[in-house]
XYZ file of C-alpha atoms in Angstrom:
174
model
C 32.985 -56.513 -60.640
C 30.361 -57.947 -59.490
C 28.454 -61.247 -58.233
C 29.572 -62.945 -55.142
C 32.978 -62.521 -55.269
C 32.516 -58.516 -55.048
C 29.630 -58.379 -52.213
C 31.867 -61.042 -50.021
C 34.527 -58.741 -49.423
C 32.635 -55.533 -49.679
C 30.402 -56.847 -47.217
C 32.387 -58.180 -44.566
C 34.238 -54.799 -44.427
C 31.505 -53.051 -44.600
C 30.573 -55.212 -41.543
C 33.889 -55.150 -40.131
C 33.591 -50.951 -39.708
C 29.749 -50.957 -37.588
C 31.604 -53.938 -35.155
C 34.307 -52.071 -34.622
C 31.803 -48.518 -33.874
C 29.251 -50.673 -32.394
C 31.311 -53.304 -30.123
C 28.122 -54.174 -28.160
C 25.829 -54.893 -31.075
C 24.919 -58.257 -32.078
C 25.814 -59.574 -35.437
C 21.613 -59.410 -36.494
C 21.869 -55.962 -35.807
C 24.922 -55.396 -37.546
C 23.443 -57.505 -40.275
C 20.377 -54.771 -40.047
C 21.641 -52.058 -40.221
C 23.457 -53.302 -43.867
C 20.169 -54.230 -45.192
C 17.841 -52.008 -43.688
C 20.236 -49.248 -45.360
C 21.222 -51.176 -48.871
C 19.984 -49.043 -51.814
C 17.538 -50.594 -53.793
C 17.057 -48.096 -56.313
C 19.476 -50.332 -58.701
C 18.582 -50.699 -61.594
C 19.300 -53.433 -65.295
C 21.150 -50.546 -67.455
C 21.776 -47.839 -65.097
C 22.602 -45.730 -68.523
C 19.649 -45.723 -69.827
C 16.730 -43.452 -68.152
C 14.118 -44.133 -67.940
C 15.787 -47.582 -66.499
C 13.533 -50.579 -65.095
C 14.748 -51.768 -61.606
C 16.694 -55.012 -61.500
C 14.273 -57.647 -59.683
C 15.312 -58.611 -56.152
C 16.362 -61.741 -56.886
C 19.522 -60.313 -58.201
C 20.214 -57.275 -55.852
C 19.249 -59.359 -52.858
C 19.145 -57.194 -49.962
C 21.012 -53.929 -52.484
C 23.814 -52.811 -52.455
C 25.658 -52.027 -49.576
C 25.645 -48.268 -48.065
C 27.863 -48.351 -44.778
C 27.966 -45.009 -45.044
C 23.985 -45.178 -44.194
C 24.638 -47.945 -41.848
C 27.048 -46.242 -40.040
C 24.684 -43.260 -39.699
C 21.692 -45.027 -38.729
C 19.649 -44.599 -34.911
C 17.158 -48.255 -35.956
C 17.398 -51.542 -37.447
C 14.225 -54.309 -37.789
C 13.902 -57.869 -38.180
C 11.487 -60.408 -39.048
C 10.760 -61.489 -35.334
C 10.259 -64.926 -36.194
C 12.921 -65.524 -38.150
C 15.951 -63.528 -37.247
C 16.256 -62.159 -40.365
C 16.446 -58.641 -41.716
C 14.851 -59.825 -44.942
C 10.550 -59.747 -44.361
C 10.139 -63.106 -47.068
C 6.925 -63.809 -46.817
C 8.389 -67.412 -49.511
C 6.218 -69.149 -51.550
C 2.828 -70.841 -51.694
C 1.011 -72.769 -53.693
C -2.547 -70.492 -53.743
C -6.333 -72.043 -54.397
C -8.166 -70.521 -51.790
C -7.838 -66.718 -50.523
C -4.885 -66.869 -47.957
C -3.311 -64.156 -45.051
C 0.176 -64.679 -43.913
C 2.033 -62.602 -41.333
C 5.218 -61.870 -39.808
C 5.769 -59.994 -36.667
C 8.764 -56.788 -37.316
C 11.125 -56.135 -34.113
C 12.000 -52.069 -34.490
C 15.237 -51.944 -32.232
C 16.089 -47.590 -31.167
C 19.465 -46.725 -30.840
C 19.035 -42.828 -29.988
C 18.016 -42.785 -26.154
C 14.766 -40.546 -27.356
C 11.843 -41.905 -28.329
C 10.789 -42.497 -32.241
C 7.885 -42.704 -33.631
C 8.266 -43.807 -37.076
C 6.257 -43.968 -40.110
C 5.377 -47.068 -42.099
C 5.402 -47.329 -45.600
C 4.008 -50.240 -47.485
C 4.827 -50.004 -50.765
C 5.221 -52.681 -53.895
C 8.424 -53.270 -56.183
C 6.639 -52.779 -59.526
C 3.435 -51.249 -59.970
C 1.865 -53.349 -62.168
C 2.008 -55.826 -58.825
C -0.621 -53.228 -56.595
C -2.415 -52.878 -59.257
C -3.621 -56.601 -60.209
C -4.803 -56.251 -56.321
C -3.930 -60.050 -55.985
C -1.746 -58.993 -53.258
C -2.524 -56.763 -50.676
C 0.004 -55.232 -47.780
C -1.700 -54.702 -44.216
C 0.406 -52.849 -41.706
C 0.287 -49.656 -39.031
C 0.721 -46.338 -39.285
C 3.243 -46.293 -37.419
C 5.130 -47.377 -34.421
C 6.333 -46.060 -31.399
C 9.843 -47.145 -29.717
C 10.727 -45.692 -26.515
C 14.910 -44.504 -26.307
C 16.794 -47.732 -25.916
C 14.519 -49.735 -26.831
C 12.434 -52.325 -29.002
C 8.687 -52.386 -30.416
C 6.882 -55.191 -32.627
C 3.984 -54.422 -34.635
C 2.672 -57.381 -37.682
C 1.963 -57.008 -41.445
C -0.445 -59.355 -43.065
C -0.164 -60.215 -46.397
C -3.819 -61.182 -48.320
C -3.583 -63.138 -51.103
C -6.516 -63.325 -53.685
C -5.436 -66.235 -56.214
C -8.113 -65.288 -58.575
C -6.603 -62.165 -59.075
C -3.573 -63.631 -59.573
C -2.192 -63.902 -62.987
C -0.928 -67.035 -64.924
C 1.774 -69.410 -64.357
C 4.299 -68.038 -66.738
C 6.679 -70.843 -67.245
C 4.413 -74.600 -68.310
C 5.669 -77.333 -69.233
C 7.340 -77.872 -73.270
C 9.690 -75.168 -74.533
C 9.115 -72.116 -72.686
C 8.807 -74.293 -68.896
C 10.113 -77.573 -67.452
C 9.494 -80.972 -68.415
């Protein structure tokens, strides 16, 4: 039970539960609550340990955890694209480049909250190359029932990027 045929009804049902519990929240806030609280530690073969993390292209936003979403007091999303997935897209880079995104944080609780911001890579070897550097503040403070924003910068050093693995010929496209 996997793929779109399994995911669509599960996510729809989870979203319906959130809308029923929080009728005043926007569709973007509901989607963010689901995506921000999904389980991303998904493995290609969970029966073998230590497992290998599945690629994001296989798991999307992660496995739905409606219990976490229902308990969430916070939601975050990309302010420009209005999506909870923070993506910098694909860029063909031949010179150093810095990309930027604005993250909006919504505090649903009545108390001011300070959130720690943790930067990480899905795979250790991505960080080890030094080709990509993430920059963000160490924390953001959001007043009760309010919002705040912070910037995330992604610096790319093309001199440290590995070779493109999909060349023309038998191993790639013609």
